[in-house]
Coordinates of C-alpha atoms and ligand atoms in Angstrom, one line a residue:
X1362 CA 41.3 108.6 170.7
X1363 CA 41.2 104.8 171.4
X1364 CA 37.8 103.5 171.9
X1365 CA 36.7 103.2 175.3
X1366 CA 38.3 106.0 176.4
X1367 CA 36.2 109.0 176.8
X1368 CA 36.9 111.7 179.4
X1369 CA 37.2 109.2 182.0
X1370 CA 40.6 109.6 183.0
X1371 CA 41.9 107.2 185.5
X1372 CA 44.9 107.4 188.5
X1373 CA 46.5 105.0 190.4
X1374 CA 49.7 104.3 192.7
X1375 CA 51.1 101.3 190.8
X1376 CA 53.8 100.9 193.1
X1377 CA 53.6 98.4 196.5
X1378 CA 52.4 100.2 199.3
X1379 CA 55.5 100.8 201.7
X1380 CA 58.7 102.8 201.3
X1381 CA 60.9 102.7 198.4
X1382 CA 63.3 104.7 195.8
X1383 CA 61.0 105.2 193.8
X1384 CA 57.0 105.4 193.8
X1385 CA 55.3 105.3 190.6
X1386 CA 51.8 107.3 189.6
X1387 CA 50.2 105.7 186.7
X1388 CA 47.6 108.5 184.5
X1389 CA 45.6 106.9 181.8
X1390 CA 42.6 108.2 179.6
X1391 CA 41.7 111.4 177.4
X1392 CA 42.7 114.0 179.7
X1393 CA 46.0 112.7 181.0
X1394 CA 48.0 114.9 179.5
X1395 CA 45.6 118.2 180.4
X1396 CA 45.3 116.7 184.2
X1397 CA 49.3 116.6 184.4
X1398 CA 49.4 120.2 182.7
X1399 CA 47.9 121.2 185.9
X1400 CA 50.0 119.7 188.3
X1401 CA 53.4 119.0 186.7
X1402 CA 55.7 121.3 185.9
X1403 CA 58.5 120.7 183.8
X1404 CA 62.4 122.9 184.4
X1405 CA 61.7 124.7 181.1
X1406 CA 58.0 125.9 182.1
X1407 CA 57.1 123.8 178.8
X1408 CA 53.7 121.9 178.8
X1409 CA 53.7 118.0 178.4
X1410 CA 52.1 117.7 175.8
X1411 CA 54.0 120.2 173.7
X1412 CA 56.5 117.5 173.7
X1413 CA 56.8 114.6 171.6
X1414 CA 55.3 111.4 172.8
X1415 CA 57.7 108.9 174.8
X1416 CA 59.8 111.5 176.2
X1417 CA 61.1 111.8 179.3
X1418 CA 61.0 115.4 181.9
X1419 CA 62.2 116.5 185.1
X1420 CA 59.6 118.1 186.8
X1421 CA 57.9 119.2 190.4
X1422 CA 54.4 118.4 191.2
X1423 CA 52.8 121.4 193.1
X1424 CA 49.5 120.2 194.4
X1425 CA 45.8 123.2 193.6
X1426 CA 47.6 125.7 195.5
X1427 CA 51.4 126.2 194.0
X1428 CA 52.5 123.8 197.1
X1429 CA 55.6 121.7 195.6
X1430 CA 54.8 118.1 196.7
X1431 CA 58.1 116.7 195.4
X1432 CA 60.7 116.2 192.7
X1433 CA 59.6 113.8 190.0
X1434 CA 60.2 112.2 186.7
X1435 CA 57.5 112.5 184.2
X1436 CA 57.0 110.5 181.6
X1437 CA 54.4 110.7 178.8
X1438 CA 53.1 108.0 175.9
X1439 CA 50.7 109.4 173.3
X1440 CA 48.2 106.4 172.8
X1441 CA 47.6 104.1 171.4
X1442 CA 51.2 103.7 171.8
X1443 CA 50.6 103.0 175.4
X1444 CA 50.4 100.3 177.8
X1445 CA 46.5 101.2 177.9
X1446 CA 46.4 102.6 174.6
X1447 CA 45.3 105.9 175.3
X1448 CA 47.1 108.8 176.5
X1449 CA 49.0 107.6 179.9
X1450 CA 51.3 109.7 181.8
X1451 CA 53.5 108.1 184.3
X1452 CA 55.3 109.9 187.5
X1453 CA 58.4 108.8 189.1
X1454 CA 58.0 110.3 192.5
X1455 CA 60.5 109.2 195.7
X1456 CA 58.7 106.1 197.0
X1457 CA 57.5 107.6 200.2
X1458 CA 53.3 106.7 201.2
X1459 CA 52.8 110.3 202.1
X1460 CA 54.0 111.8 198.7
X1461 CA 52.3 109.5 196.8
X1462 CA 48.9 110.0 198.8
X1463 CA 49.2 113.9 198.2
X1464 CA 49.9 113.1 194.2
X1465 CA 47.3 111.0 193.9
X1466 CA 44.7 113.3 195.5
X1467 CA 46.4 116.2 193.3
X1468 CA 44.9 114.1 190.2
X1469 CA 42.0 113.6 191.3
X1470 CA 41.7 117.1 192.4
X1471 CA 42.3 117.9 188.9
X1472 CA 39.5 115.5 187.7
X1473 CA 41.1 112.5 187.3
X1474 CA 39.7 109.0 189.3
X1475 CA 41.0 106.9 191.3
X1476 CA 41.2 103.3 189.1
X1477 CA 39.6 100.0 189.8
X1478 CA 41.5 97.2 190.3
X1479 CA 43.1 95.9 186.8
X1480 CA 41.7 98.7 185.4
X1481 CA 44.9 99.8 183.0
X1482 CA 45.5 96.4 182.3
X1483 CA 41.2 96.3 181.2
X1484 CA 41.8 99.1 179.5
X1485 CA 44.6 97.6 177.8
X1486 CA 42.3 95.4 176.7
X1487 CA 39.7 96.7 175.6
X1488 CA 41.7 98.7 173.0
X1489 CA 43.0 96.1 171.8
X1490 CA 46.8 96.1 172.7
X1491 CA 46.7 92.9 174.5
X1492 CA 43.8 90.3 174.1
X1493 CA 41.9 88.4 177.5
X1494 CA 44.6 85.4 177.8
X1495 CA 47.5 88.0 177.9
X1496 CA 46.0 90.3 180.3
X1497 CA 45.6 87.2 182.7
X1498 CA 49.2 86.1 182.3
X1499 CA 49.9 90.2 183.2
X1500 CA 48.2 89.2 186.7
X1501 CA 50.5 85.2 186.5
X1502 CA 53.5 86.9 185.9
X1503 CA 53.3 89.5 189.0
X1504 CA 52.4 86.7 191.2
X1505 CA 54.5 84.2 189.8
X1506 CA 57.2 83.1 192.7
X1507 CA 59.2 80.5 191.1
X1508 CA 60.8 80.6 187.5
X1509 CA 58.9 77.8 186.1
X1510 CA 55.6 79.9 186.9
X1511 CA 57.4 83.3 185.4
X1512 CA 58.8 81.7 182.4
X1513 CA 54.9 80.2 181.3
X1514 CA 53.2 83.5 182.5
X1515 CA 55.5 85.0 180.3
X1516 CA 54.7 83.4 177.5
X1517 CA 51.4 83.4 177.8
X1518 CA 51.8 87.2 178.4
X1519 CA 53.5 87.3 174.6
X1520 CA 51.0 85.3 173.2
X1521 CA 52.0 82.2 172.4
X1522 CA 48.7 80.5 174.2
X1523 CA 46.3 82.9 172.2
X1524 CA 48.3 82.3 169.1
X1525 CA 47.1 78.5 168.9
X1526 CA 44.2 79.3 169.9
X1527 CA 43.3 81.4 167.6
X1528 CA 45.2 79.2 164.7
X1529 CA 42.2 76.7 166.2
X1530 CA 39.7 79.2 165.7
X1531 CA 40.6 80.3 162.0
X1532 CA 40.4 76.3 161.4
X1533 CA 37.3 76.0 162.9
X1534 CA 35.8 78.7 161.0
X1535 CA 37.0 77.3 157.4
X1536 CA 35.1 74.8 158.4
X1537 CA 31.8 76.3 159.4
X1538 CA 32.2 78.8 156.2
X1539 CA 31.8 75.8 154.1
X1540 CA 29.1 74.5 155.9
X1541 CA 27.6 78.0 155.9
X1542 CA 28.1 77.9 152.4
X1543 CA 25.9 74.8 151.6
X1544 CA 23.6 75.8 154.1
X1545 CA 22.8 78.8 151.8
X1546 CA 22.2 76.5 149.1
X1547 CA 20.5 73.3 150.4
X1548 CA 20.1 71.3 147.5
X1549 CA 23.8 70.6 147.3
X1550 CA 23.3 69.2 151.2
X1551 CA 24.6 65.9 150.1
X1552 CA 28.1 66.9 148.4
X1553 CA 29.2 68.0 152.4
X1554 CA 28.2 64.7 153.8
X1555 CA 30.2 62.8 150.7
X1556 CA 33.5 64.7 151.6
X1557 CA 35.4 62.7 154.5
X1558 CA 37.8 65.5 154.4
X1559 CA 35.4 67.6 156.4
X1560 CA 35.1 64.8 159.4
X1561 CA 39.0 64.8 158.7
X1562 CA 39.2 68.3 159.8
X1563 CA 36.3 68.2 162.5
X1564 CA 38.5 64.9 164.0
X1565 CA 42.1 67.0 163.6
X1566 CA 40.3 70.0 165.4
X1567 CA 38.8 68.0 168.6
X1568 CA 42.4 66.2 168.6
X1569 CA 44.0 69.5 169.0
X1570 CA 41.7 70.6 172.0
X1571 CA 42.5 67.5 173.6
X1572 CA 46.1 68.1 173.1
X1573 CA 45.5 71.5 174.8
X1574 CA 43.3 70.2 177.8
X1575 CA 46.0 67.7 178.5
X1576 CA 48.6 70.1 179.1
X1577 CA 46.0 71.5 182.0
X1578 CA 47.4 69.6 184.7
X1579 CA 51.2 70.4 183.9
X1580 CA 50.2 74.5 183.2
X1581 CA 48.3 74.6 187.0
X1582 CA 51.5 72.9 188.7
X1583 CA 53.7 75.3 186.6
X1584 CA 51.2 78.0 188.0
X1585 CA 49.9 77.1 191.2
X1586 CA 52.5 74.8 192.4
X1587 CA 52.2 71.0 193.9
X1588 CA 50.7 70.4 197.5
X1589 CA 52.9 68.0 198.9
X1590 CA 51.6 66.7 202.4
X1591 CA 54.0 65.1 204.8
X1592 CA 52.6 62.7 206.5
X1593 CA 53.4 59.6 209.0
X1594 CA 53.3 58.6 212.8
X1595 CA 54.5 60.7 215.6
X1596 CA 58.0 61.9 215.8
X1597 CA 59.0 60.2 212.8
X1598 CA 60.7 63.6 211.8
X1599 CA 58.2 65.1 210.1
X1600 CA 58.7 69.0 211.2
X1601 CA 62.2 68.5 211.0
X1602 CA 62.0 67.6 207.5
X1603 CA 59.9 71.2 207.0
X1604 CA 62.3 73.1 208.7
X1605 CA 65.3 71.2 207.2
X1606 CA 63.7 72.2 203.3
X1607 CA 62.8 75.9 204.5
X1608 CA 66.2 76.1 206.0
X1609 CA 65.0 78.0 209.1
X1610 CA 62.9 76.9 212.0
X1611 CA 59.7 77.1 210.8
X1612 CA 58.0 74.2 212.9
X1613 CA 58.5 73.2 216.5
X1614 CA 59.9 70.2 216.9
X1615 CA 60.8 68.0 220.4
X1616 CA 61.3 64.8 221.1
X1617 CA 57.8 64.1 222.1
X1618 CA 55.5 62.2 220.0
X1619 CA 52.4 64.4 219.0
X1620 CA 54.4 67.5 219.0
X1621 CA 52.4 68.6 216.0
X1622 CA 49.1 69.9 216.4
X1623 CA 47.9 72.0 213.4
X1624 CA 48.9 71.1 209.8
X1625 CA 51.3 74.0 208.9
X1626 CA 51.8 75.1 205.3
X1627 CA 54.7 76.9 203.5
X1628 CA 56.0 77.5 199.7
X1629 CA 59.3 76.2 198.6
X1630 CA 61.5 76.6 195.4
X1631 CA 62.3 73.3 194.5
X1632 CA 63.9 73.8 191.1
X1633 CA 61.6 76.0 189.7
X1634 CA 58.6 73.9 191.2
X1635 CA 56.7 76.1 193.5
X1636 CA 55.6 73.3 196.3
X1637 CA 53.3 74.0 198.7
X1638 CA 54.8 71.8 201.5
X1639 CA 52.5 70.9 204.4
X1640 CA 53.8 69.8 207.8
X1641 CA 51.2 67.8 209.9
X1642 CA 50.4 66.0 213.1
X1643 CA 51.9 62.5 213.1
X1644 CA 49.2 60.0 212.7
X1645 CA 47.9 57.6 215.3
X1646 CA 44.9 56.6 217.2
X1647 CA 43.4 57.3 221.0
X1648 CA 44.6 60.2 221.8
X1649 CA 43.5 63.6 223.0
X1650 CA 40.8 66.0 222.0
X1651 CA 43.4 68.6 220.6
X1652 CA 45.7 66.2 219.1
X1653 CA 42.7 64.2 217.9
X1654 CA 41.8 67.4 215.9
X1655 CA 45.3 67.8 214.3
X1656 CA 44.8 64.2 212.8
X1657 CA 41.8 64.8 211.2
X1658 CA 43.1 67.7 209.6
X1659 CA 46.3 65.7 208.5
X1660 CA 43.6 63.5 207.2
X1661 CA 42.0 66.5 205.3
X1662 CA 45.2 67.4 204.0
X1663 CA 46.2 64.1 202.6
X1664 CA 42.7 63.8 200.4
X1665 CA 43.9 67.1 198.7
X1666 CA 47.3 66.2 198.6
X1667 CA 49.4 66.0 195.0
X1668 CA 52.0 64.2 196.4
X1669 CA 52.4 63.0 200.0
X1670 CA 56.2 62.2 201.2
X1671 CA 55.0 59.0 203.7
X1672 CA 57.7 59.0 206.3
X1673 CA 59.0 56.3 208.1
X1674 CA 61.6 56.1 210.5
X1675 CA 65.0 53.8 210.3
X1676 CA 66.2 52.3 213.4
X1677 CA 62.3 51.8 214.0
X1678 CA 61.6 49.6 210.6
X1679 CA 58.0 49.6 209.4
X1680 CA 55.7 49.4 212.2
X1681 CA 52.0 48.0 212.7
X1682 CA 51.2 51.7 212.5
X1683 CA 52.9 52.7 209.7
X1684 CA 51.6 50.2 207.8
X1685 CA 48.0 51.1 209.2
X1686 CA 48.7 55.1 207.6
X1687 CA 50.0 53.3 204.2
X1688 CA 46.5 52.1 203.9
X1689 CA 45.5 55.4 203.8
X1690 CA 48.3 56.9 201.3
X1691 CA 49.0 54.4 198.8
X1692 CA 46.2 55.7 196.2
X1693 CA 47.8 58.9 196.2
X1694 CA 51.6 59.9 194.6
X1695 CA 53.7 59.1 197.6
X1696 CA 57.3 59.0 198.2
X1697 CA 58.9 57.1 200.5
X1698 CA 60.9 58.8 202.9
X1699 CA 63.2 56.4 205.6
X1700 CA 64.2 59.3 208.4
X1701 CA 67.3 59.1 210.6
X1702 CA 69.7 56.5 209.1
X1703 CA 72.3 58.4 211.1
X1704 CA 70.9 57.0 214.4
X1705 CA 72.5 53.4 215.4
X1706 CA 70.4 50.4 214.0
X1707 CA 69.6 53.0 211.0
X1708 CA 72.3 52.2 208.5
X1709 CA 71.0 48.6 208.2
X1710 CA 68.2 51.1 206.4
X1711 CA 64.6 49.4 207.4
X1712 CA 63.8 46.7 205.6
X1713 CA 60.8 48.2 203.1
X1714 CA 60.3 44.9 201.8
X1715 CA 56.0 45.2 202.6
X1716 CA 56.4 47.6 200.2
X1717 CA 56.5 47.3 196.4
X1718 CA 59.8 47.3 194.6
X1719 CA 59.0 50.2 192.7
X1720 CA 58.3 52.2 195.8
X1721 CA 62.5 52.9 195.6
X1722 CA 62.4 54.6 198.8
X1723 CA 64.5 57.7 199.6
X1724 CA 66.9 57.5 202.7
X1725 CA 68.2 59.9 204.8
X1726 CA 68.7 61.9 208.0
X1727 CA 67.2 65.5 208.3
X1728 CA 69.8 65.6 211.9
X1729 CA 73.0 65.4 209.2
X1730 CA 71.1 66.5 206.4
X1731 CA 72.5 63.1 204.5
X1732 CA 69.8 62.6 201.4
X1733 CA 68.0 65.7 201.0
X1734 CA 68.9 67.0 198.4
X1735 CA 67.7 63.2 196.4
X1736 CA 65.0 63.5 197.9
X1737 CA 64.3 67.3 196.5
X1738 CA 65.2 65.6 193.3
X1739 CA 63.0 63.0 193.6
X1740 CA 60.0 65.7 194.5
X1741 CA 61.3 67.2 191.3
X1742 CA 60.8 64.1 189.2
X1743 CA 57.8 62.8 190.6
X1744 CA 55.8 65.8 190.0
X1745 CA 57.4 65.5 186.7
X1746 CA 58.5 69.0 186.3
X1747 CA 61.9 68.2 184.9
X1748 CA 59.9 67.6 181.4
X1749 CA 57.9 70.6 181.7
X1750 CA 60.8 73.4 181.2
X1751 CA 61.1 72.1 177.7
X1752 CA 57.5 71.5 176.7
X1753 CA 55.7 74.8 175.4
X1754 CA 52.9 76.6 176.4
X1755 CA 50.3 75.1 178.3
X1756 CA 46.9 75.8 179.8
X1757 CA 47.2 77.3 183.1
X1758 CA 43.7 78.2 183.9
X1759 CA 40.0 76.6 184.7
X1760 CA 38.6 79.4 182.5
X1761 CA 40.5 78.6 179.6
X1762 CA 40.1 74.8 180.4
X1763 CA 36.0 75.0 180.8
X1764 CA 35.7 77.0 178.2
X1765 CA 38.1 74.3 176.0
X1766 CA 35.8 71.6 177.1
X1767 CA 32.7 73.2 176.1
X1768 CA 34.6 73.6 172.8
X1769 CA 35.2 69.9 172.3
X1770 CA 31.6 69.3 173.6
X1771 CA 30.4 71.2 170.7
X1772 CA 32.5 69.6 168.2
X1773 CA 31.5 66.5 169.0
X1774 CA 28.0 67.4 168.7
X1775 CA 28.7 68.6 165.0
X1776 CA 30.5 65.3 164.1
X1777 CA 27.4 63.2 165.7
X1778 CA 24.8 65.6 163.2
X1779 CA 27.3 64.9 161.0
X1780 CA 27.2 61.4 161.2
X1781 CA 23.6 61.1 161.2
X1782 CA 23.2 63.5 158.7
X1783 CA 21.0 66.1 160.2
X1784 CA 20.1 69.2 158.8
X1785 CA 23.5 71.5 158.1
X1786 CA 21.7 74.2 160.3
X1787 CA 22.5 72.3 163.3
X1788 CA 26.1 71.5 162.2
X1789 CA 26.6 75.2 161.7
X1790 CA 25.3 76.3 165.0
X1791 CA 27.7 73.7 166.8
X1792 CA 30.2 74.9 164.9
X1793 CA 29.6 78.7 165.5
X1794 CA 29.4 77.5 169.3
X1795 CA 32.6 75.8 169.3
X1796 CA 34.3 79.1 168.0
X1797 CA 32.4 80.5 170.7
X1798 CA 33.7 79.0 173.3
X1799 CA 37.7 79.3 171.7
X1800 CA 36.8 82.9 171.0
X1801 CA 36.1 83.4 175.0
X1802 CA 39.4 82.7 176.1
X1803 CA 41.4 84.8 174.3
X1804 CA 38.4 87.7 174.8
X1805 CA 37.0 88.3 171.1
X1806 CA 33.9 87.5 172.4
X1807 CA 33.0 88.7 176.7
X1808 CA 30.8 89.8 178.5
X1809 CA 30.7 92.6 181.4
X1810 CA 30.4 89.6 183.8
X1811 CA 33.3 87.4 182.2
X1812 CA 35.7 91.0 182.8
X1813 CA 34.3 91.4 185.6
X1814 CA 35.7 88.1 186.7
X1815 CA 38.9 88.2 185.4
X1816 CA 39.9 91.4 186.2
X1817 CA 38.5 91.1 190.0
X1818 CA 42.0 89.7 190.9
X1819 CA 43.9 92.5 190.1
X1820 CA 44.9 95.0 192.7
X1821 CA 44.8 98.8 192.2
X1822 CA 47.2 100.0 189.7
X1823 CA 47.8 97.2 187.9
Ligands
LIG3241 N1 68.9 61.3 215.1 C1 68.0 61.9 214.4 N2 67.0 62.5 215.0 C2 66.1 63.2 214.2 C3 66.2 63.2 212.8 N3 65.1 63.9 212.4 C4 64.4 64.3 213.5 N4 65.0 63.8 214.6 C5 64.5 64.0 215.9 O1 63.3 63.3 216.1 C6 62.4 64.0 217.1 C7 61.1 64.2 216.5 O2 61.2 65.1 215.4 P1 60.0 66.0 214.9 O3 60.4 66.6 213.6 O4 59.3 66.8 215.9 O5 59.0 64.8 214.5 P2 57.5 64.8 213.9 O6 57.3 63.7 213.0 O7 57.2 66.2 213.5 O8 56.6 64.5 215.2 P3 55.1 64.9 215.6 O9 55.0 66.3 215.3 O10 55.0 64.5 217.0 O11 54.3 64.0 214.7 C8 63.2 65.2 217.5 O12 63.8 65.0 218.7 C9 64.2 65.4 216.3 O13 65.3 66.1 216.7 C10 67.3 62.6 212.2 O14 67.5 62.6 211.0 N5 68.2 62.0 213.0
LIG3242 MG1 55.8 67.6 214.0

C-alpha cells in the first residue's frame, strides 16, 4: 500500500452539484475496494476486486438494506496506478443530486469518509504521483476560462515548471556538494575560493532565477487575466463599450450624463486573454452624493488598473475635462479610445494632437460597431499576449515567485561570503537554503501549514 494511506478511506461527489448525465463518486484509500464490495454489485455477482485492475463493470448500488439506489458504472484502479495512488474506485451514477446524496452516504455507511477539499489531489501528492507545482496547476486548469490560462495550467500540470526547477536544484546542489566537500576538509579552504568557475556557476544559477521571476508577470496575466478599467467623462460611451465587448446588455446606458453609478466588472475572451473589463462612472466634479461615490470608486479602480482604455468622445474633441482625467491616467498603460466617429462632426476624428504621437489612438463607434475589433487587437497587443502563446512555461503563482526570491536572496548571500571569503560553513548553509526554498515549490520539502494552504482552494472532490 502507498504510504499515507492507512485505513482512512475517503468519498467524494467529484461531479458539479446540479443535474447532469452522468454523476461521478470518487473512492480512494485502503479499503475502497472492500467498501464497494459492500455496496456494488456487479451483473455476474463477481466481487471487484476479483477483477483485474483498470477494468470496467456494470453494476447496481443497493444502499445497507438491499435497496437498489441506481444503475451505475464502476470502475476500479489498483494503486499506485491511480490518480491518488492507492486503491480508488470510481462510480458512474446518472447525474441526479438525490442519487448521488444516497451513494455517498451508502459509503460512508460502509466506513468510508466524506473527503476534504483537494483531498485526492493531496493524496496524489503525497504518494508521490504528481509533485506540489502540478497539483496546483490541477486546481489552474479546472478554473482556467480562456485557452491561454488552460494551455499554461496545462503545462504546468505535466511538469514542465517543476522540471526546471528541479534542473535548478540538481545545479544548485553540485555546487553545495563541493563546498560540503571542502568543508569536511578545511585545510584545502583556499583551492574553492581560487576556482572562478564556482562564482561562474553561483552567477549562471541567480541568472536563471531571474529569468524565472521575470516571466511572473506574463504567467499571472496568462492566469488571472488583465484588469482593464474604462474610464473617462460622462456619457462618453463608456457602458456602451461594455456591453458592445460582452455582446449583450450588460450595463444600462441612456443618454444622460452620470448614468453610471457603481463600477461594474465582467470577464471577456479577448484572444485567449482573459480581461477583467471594468465599466465605471464617467468622471467629473460637483456632483451628487451617490454619483460622487461612483467616482471615487472609478478612482479606486483605476489605481489597480493594468490597462485603462481612456475614452474620449469625437464630435466633442478633447475637452478641459478630459484632459483634467488624463492627468490622472497617463502613468498607467492606457489606450486611447475616440468614441462615436459615426456621429456628424466625428469623421474629422478629434484632433488628439495634446496628446503624444505615440499615444496612436483607436477610433471608432460602439453605435455601428466601426473599430472594435482594432481596438480588441490593440487590448491584445498592449497587454502583450500575442508573444506569450509562443514563450514556454512561466511562473504563474506568488508562492512559487516568493519562494524564487528567497532563492536568489540566498544566493546572493553565498556569492557575497564568497567574495569576502568567509568561512565555507556559511556558504554551505546559504546554499542548502537556496535549495530550500527551490525545493518548496515543487513540494520536496512542506510543511502541514504550506498543504494546508495550497490545498485550501480546492473544492470537495477534487
Ligand atoms: N452616435 C453614437 N452614440 C453613442 C455611441 N456610443 C454610445 N452612444 C450613446 O451615448 C450615450 C451615452 O452612452 P453611455 O454608454 O451610457 O455612456 P457612459 O460613458 O457610460 O456614460 P456615464 O455612465 O454617464 O458615464 C447613449 O445615448 C449612447 O447610446 C456611438 O458610437 N455613436
Ligand atoms: Mg455608463
Amino acid at each position: 500500500m502507498a504510504k499515507g494511506t492507512g485505513e482512512d478511506t475517503v468519498c467524494a461527489i467529484s461531479t458539479p452539484v446540479g443535474e447532469g448525465g452522468i454523476g461521478v463518486i470518487r473512492l480512494s484509500g485502503g479499503r475502497a475496494l472492500e467498501i464497494a464490495d459492500h455496496f456494488f454489485q456487479t451483473r455476474s455477482g463477481r466481487r471487484l476486486r476479483e477483477f483485474p485492475s483498470h477494468t470496467v463493470h456494470f453494476g447496481l448500488v443497493k444502499d445497507g438494506r438491499g435497496k437498489v439506489l441506481d444503475e451505475v458504472i464502476g470502475v476500479f484502479y489498483r494503486g499506485p496506478k491511480s490518480y491518488t495512488g492507492e486503491d480508488v474506485v470510481e462510480i458512474s451514477a446518472h447525474g441526479g443530486m438525490k442519487v448521488l446524496q444516497e451513494i455517498l452516504q451508502a459509503l460512508i455507511r460502509a466506513g468510508a469518509r466524506q473527503a476534504e477539499p483537494g483531498e485526492f489531489t493531496k493524496r496524489a501528492f503525497l504518494n508521490g504521483r504528481i509533485d506540489l507545482a502540478q497539483a496546483e496547476a490541477v486546481m489552474d486548469l479546472i478554473r482556467a476560462k480562456t485557452e491561454l490560462s488552460r494551455e499554461q495550467a496545462c503545462r504546468q500540470l505535466q511538469g514542465e515548471f517543476s522540471r526546471q526547477v528541479r534542473k535548478l536544484r540538481e545545479d544548485l546542489l553540485k555546487i553545495a556538494a563541493h563546498v560540503e566537500a571542502y568543508v569536511d576538509f578545511p585545510e584545502d579552504d583556499l583551492e574553492v575560493y581560487s576556482q572562478p568557475e564556482f562564482l561562474e556557476k553561483l552567477n549562471g544559477a541567480s541568472a536563471k532565477i531571474s529569468a524565472m521571476l521575470d516571466s511572473y508577470e506574463r504567467g499571472a496575466v496568462l492566469k488571472d487575466g488583465v484588469l482593464c478599467v474604462i474610464a473617462g467623462r460622462p456619457n462618453v460611451g463608456k457602458s456602451s463599450l461594455l456591453n458592445a465587448l460582452l455582446d449583450r446588455d450588460r450595463a444600462i446606458v441612456t443618454d444622460l450624463p452620470g448614468t453610471t453609478r457603481d463600477a461594474l466588472e465582467e470577464q471577456l475572451d479577448i484572444g485567449g486573454l482573459l480581461v477583467r473589463i471594468v465599466d465605471t462612472a464617467g468622471i467629473r466634479q460637483g456632483t451628487e452624493a451617490v454619483e460622487a461615490l461612483g467616482v471615487e470608486r472609478t478612482r479606486r479602480y483605476l489605481a489597480e488598473a493594468q490597462l485603462v482604455l481612456f475614452m474620449l468622445e469625437a464630435p466633442a474633441g478633447v475637452t478641459a475635462e478630459d484632459l483634467q482625467i488624463f492627468e490622472e491616467i497617463r502613468k498607467k498603460k492606457y489606450i486611447l479610445v475616440v468614441n462615436k466617429i459615426d456621429l456628424p462632426g466625428g469623421e474629422d476624428r478629434a484632433d488628439l494632437g495634446v496628446f503624444s504621437p505615440e499615444a496612436r489612438p483607436v477610433y471608432l463607434s460602439v453605435r455601428t460597431k466601426e473599430g472594435l475589433k482594432d481596438l480588441e487587437k490593440r487590448i491584445l497587443e498592449t497587454a502583450a499576449a500575442e508573444r506569450f502563446q509562443s514563450e514556454g512555461v512561466a511562473v504563474t503563482r506568488v508562492r512559487h515567485k516568493q519562494a524564487l526570491e528567497k532563492c536568489r536572496e540566498a544566493l546572493r548571500k553565498a556569492r557575497e561570503g564568497f567574495e569576502k571569503r568567509l568561512s565555507l560553513e556559511f556558504i554551505a548553509f546559504d546554499l542548502r537554503e537556496a535549495m530550500d526554498r527551490l525545493g518548496e515549490i515543487v513540494g520536496e520539502i512542506y510543511t502541514e501549514d504550506l498543504l494546508d494552504v495550497v490545498f485550501r482552494e480546492f473544492c470537495i472532490g477534487k
